[in-house]
XYZ file of C-alpha atoms in Angstrom:
316
model
C -90.833 -19.613 86.653
C -89.963 -18.263 82.654
C -87.895 -20.198 81.483
C -84.880 -18.466 80.907
C -81.459 -20.545 80.838
C -78.862 -18.227 79.942
C -75.663 -19.089 81.418
C -75.381 -15.206 82.928
C -78.895 -15.820 85.082
C -77.550 -15.270 88.480
C -80.615 -16.286 90.604
C -81.682 -13.688 93.399
C -80.791 -16.385 96.425
C -76.873 -16.976 94.860
C -76.810 -12.514 95.349
C -77.893 -12.873 98.402
C -74.808 -15.337 99.848
C -72.782 -12.751 99.465
C -75.151 -10.243 101.640
C -74.706 -7.836 99.229
C -77.221 -5.108 98.453
C -79.754 -6.041 95.529
C -81.113 -3.545 92.656
C -84.391 -4.495 91.587
C -85.327 -2.630 88.494
C -88.710 0.006 89.547
C -92.229 -2.119 88.215
C -94.238 0.839 89.319
C -96.090 -1.568 92.062
C -97.210 -0.536 95.698
C -94.583 -1.113 98.093
C -93.791 -0.258 102.056
C -89.949 1.446 102.889
C -88.787 -1.136 105.735
C -91.009 -4.355 104.361
C -89.520 -7.071 104.005
C -88.079 -9.721 100.794
C -87.333 -12.824 100.405
C -84.835 -13.986 97.769
C -85.775 -17.698 98.062
C -89.299 -16.695 96.736
C -88.223 -15.093 93.997
C -86.386 -17.700 92.670
C -88.960 -20.640 93.191
C -92.502 -19.063 92.727
C -94.555 -17.271 90.475
C -96.115 -15.123 93.323
C -94.761 -11.614 95.156
C -91.700 -12.169 97.314
C -92.480 -9.075 99.064
C -93.514 -10.408 102.192
C -95.998 -7.599 104.032
C -95.553 -8.832 107.692
C -92.282 -6.412 108.749
C -89.464 -7.041 111.272
C -89.261 -4.199 112.343
C -91.407 -2.086 114.954
C -94.576 -1.161 114.125
C -94.128 2.337 115.678
C -90.761 3.154 115.024
C -91.026 1.774 111.503
C -94.011 4.624 111.009
C -91.855 7.642 112.574
C -88.660 6.565 110.618
C -87.159 9.556 109.269
C -86.144 9.338 105.214
C -83.594 11.043 103.591
C -82.281 11.913 99.948
C -78.929 11.832 99.536
C -78.254 13.325 95.576
C -75.221 11.705 94.004
C -71.986 14.086 94.097
C -72.497 15.012 90.014
C -74.785 12.139 89.529
C -74.153 9.519 87.929
C -74.701 8.536 84.067
C -73.762 6.114 81.724
C -74.680 5.862 77.923
C -73.400 2.786 75.227
C -73.802 2.140 72.269
C -72.996 -1.563 70.801
C -73.228 -3.452 67.773
C -72.820 -7.406 67.160
C -72.788 -9.678 64.679
C -73.570 -12.849 65.903
C -77.547 -14.629 66.856
C -75.093 -15.880 70.449
C -73.943 -12.789 71.321
C -76.721 -10.167 73.260
C -75.001 -9.901 76.473
C -73.605 -6.115 75.553
C -76.853 -5.100 74.536
C -78.761 -6.178 78.356
C -79.882 -3.408 80.191
C -78.471 -2.575 83.923
C -80.671 -4.783 85.743
C -80.203 -8.092 83.675
C -80.659 -11.086 85.511
C -82.136 -9.004 88.791
C -86.092 -10.319 87.736
C -86.104 -12.249 84.448
C -86.846 -15.233 85.924
C -89.806 -14.381 88.263
C -93.074 -13.576 86.618
C -94.031 -11.307 89.468
C -90.705 -9.169 89.407
C -90.436 -9.220 85.556
C -93.156 -6.517 84.783
C -90.775 -3.675 84.353
C -90.046 -2.069 81.158
C -86.396 -3.045 81.690
C -87.495 -6.525 82.384
C -89.678 -6.858 79.139
C -86.691 -5.421 77.232
C -84.470 -8.000 78.463
C -86.723 -10.872 77.995
C -87.267 -9.511 73.971
C -83.638 -9.580 73.811
C -83.229 -13.236 74.771
C -85.689 -14.124 72.796
C -83.869 -12.562 69.877
C -82.130 -14.660 67.486
C -80.997 -11.748 64.629
C -77.407 -12.113 63.749
C -76.876 -8.173 63.405
C -77.858 -6.270 66.854
C -77.264 -2.401 67.194
C -78.456 -0.578 70.614
C -78.401 2.288 72.555
C -78.656 2.891 76.040
C -78.669 5.142 78.474
C -78.498 5.137 82.247
C -79.062 8.428 84.921
C -78.894 8.157 88.401
C -79.432 11.229 90.643
C -79.702 10.588 93.808
C -80.806 7.883 97.219
C -83.165 7.675 99.230
C -82.929 5.737 101.902
C -83.416 5.370 106.119
C -81.553 8.574 108.310
C -80.885 5.235 110.832
C -81.059 1.648 111.789
C -85.110 0.883 112.390
C -85.200 -1.507 115.968
C -86.536 -4.706 115.308
C -90.482 -5.623 117.029
C -90.638 -7.619 120.230
C -91.456 -10.635 118.080
C -89.021 -10.521 115.683
C -86.018 -10.907 118.286
C -87.668 -13.307 120.294
C -87.829 -15.476 116.369
C -83.978 -14.745 116.566
C -83.527 -15.824 120.167
C -84.643 -19.249 119.403
C -84.226 -22.463 118.112
C -83.413 -21.998 114.324
C -82.280 -18.072 114.634
C -81.688 -16.188 111.999
C -83.206 -18.924 109.388
C -86.925 -19.185 111.638
C -86.888 -15.117 110.510
C -85.651 -14.937 107.402
C -88.892 -17.745 106.560
C -91.226 -15.446 108.207
C -89.790 -11.512 107.583
C -87.399 -12.971 104.611
C -83.846 -12.261 104.006
C -83.317 -8.566 103.008
C -85.944 -5.707 103.293
C -86.852 -2.530 100.930
C -83.710 -0.241 102.247
C -84.119 2.709 99.679
C -85.258 3.802 96.065
C -83.035 5.218 93.600
C -83.497 8.198 91.289
C -83.581 8.491 88.291
C -84.243 6.633 84.848
C -82.998 4.051 81.724
C -83.752 4.372 77.882
C -82.771 2.145 75.023
C -83.424 0.755 71.837
C -82.173 -1.949 69.978
C -82.572 -2.944 66.482
C -81.804 -6.351 64.613
C -81.950 -7.820 61.216
C -81.479 -11.752 60.246
C -77.697 -11.962 58.677
C -79.422 -14.330 55.838
C -81.205 -11.551 55.230
C -78.269 -9.394 53.440
C -75.546 -9.721 51.584
C -72.677 -8.985 54.271
C -73.185 -9.074 57.728
C -70.530 -6.002 57.965
C -72.626 -3.592 55.857
C -76.071 -4.554 57.600
C -74.389 -3.544 61.000
C -73.396 -0.359 59.656
C -76.690 0.272 58.133
C -78.155 -0.599 61.533
C -76.105 2.060 63.628
C -75.787 4.797 60.649
C -79.004 5.105 58.841
C -81.073 3.785 61.889
C -79.781 5.375 64.911
C -77.095 8.042 64.002
C -78.328 10.314 61.680
C -81.474 12.846 63.264
C -81.978 13.774 59.019
C -83.541 11.847 56.375
C -82.019 13.509 54.218
C -78.757 12.420 54.476
C -79.927 8.410 53.817
C -78.508 6.986 50.442
C -81.611 6.386 48.315
C -80.107 2.888 47.663
C -79.684 2.220 50.383
C -83.675 2.733 51.560
C -84.606 1.213 48.597
C -82.494 -2.298 48.850
C -84.003 -2.517 52.726
C -87.457 -1.322 51.895
C -89.000 -4.416 51.587
C -86.755 -6.332 54.705
C -87.463 -6.941 58.254
C -86.636 -5.060 61.005
C -87.009 -6.032 64.140
C -87.044 -3.121 66.767
C -87.257 -3.843 71.135
C -87.111 -0.715 72.603
C -87.868 0.782 76.320
C -88.309 3.971 78.329
C -88.444 3.804 82.251
C -89.460 7.638 82.619
C -92.359 6.781 80.754
C -93.018 3.616 81.887
C -92.597 2.003 77.911
C -91.964 -0.972 76.427
C -92.164 -2.071 72.633
C -90.673 -4.957 71.169
C -92.274 -5.835 67.702
C -91.067 -6.955 63.840
C -91.083 -4.013 61.334
C -91.931 -4.282 57.588
C -89.198 -1.719 56.468
C -86.338 0.418 57.409
C -88.361 3.626 57.544
C -90.542 2.507 60.598
C -87.000 1.023 62.032
C -85.448 4.138 61.509
C -88.663 6.396 62.960
C -88.127 4.033 66.546
C -84.351 4.360 66.191
C -84.238 7.817 65.886
C -87.003 8.646 68.428
C -85.548 6.605 71.670
C -82.241 7.488 70.781
C -82.912 10.760 71.169
C -84.983 9.968 74.681
C -80.997 8.520 75.717
C -78.993 11.000 74.278
C -81.360 13.762 76.325
C -82.415 11.209 79.755
C -80.370 13.192 82.446
C -82.209 16.842 81.289
C -85.388 14.771 81.468
C -84.885 13.820 84.653
C -83.654 16.800 86.215
C -86.864 18.640 84.550
C -88.397 16.481 87.136
C -86.494 16.952 89.911
C -87.244 21.033 89.969
C -86.366 21.658 93.953
C -84.032 18.444 94.804
C -80.788 20.466 94.148
C -80.047 19.963 98.004
C -77.016 17.132 98.175
C -79.057 16.279 101.572
C -82.380 17.020 102.873
C -85.286 15.070 104.430
C -88.309 13.816 102.618
C -91.816 12.931 103.798
C -93.763 9.049 102.983
C -96.188 11.312 101.018
C -92.664 12.682 98.701
C -92.013 8.837 98.285
C -95.547 8.102 96.726
C -95.506 10.827 94.397
C -92.480 10.525 93.143
C -92.790 6.746 92.347
C -95.980 7.808 90.238
C -93.638 10.045 88.915
C -91.746 7.322 87.082
C -88.572 9.130 89.041
C -88.075 5.851 90.729
C -85.321 3.767 88.696
C -84.691 0.795 91.075
C -85.609 -0.638 94.766
C -82.572 -0.948 96.542
C -82.574 -4.254 98.239
C -80.590 -4.353 101.876
C -79.882 -7.538 104.245
C -81.013 -8.301 107.365
C -78.038 -10.132 107.567
C -75.813 -6.490 108.011
C -78.549 -4.992 111.001
C -76.322 -5.099 114.275
C -79.435 -6.462 115.732
C -79.430 -9.817 113.155
C -75.704 -10.345 112.960
C -75.048 -12.113 115.909
C -77.693 -14.407 115.019
C -76.110 -15.310 111.520
C -73.837 -18.157 111.394
């Protein structure tokens, strides 16, 4: 596993202890609704924590109905943050931070790449803009019965522990439809006489003004040969870019590009969701595969087996 020791990281096994659901950033990898997931494997190995052997009855799983429920009013969030200390980075983290950062297999999402680069960024002055949009969720319409083999294991001597070793403690129960995007621009304070002045420069000159004519020529000249770092991502286009840039002009271009993506995120998502305007509608598995390929899956929703009626009685 990657060696990240940030105290804010919460292992998935600890998140699972409360039997709450887990949201994993979409990593554009093959998956099957209903397949198992082991939080223990996610914390301890580099391998896939998804388990192809499903605890559910095969026929019932294949015939299970899926529904798309649109969130009331949809759910969008926008944030702009500044910091002038190399030790303060939490305000710039993505919405999925902590869920995948320690597992190499899971940490292939563009948000995971952004968070990794951010944790390695030691620059003092940071400014970021992020946007998140959730249109709705695809879930099973009802509970699916367990297979006879899974039921038999639950009834055995080691009960749920043995069940979890084979099928995992969570299962892929749904998909959150939407997207995330963001950009962070930073510079080391030592390269500037005033950290406060630099913070204003990063926010105003790079991220806020869309017209380069509004630039102060003296500022452009002062920062023309100064190193800036940029870290940006967009899940809708499945892209992540992190690099050092040689001058403020390059930083401005990246900042403006991704700031515009953030401001227009909801419109970009809804344009791709034409026909998905009903509050509740049934969807096919083929539709799920198609929406995954369009990068409109923002998160995979993991649900605890322990909350299923057939399983709850065997959980101590």
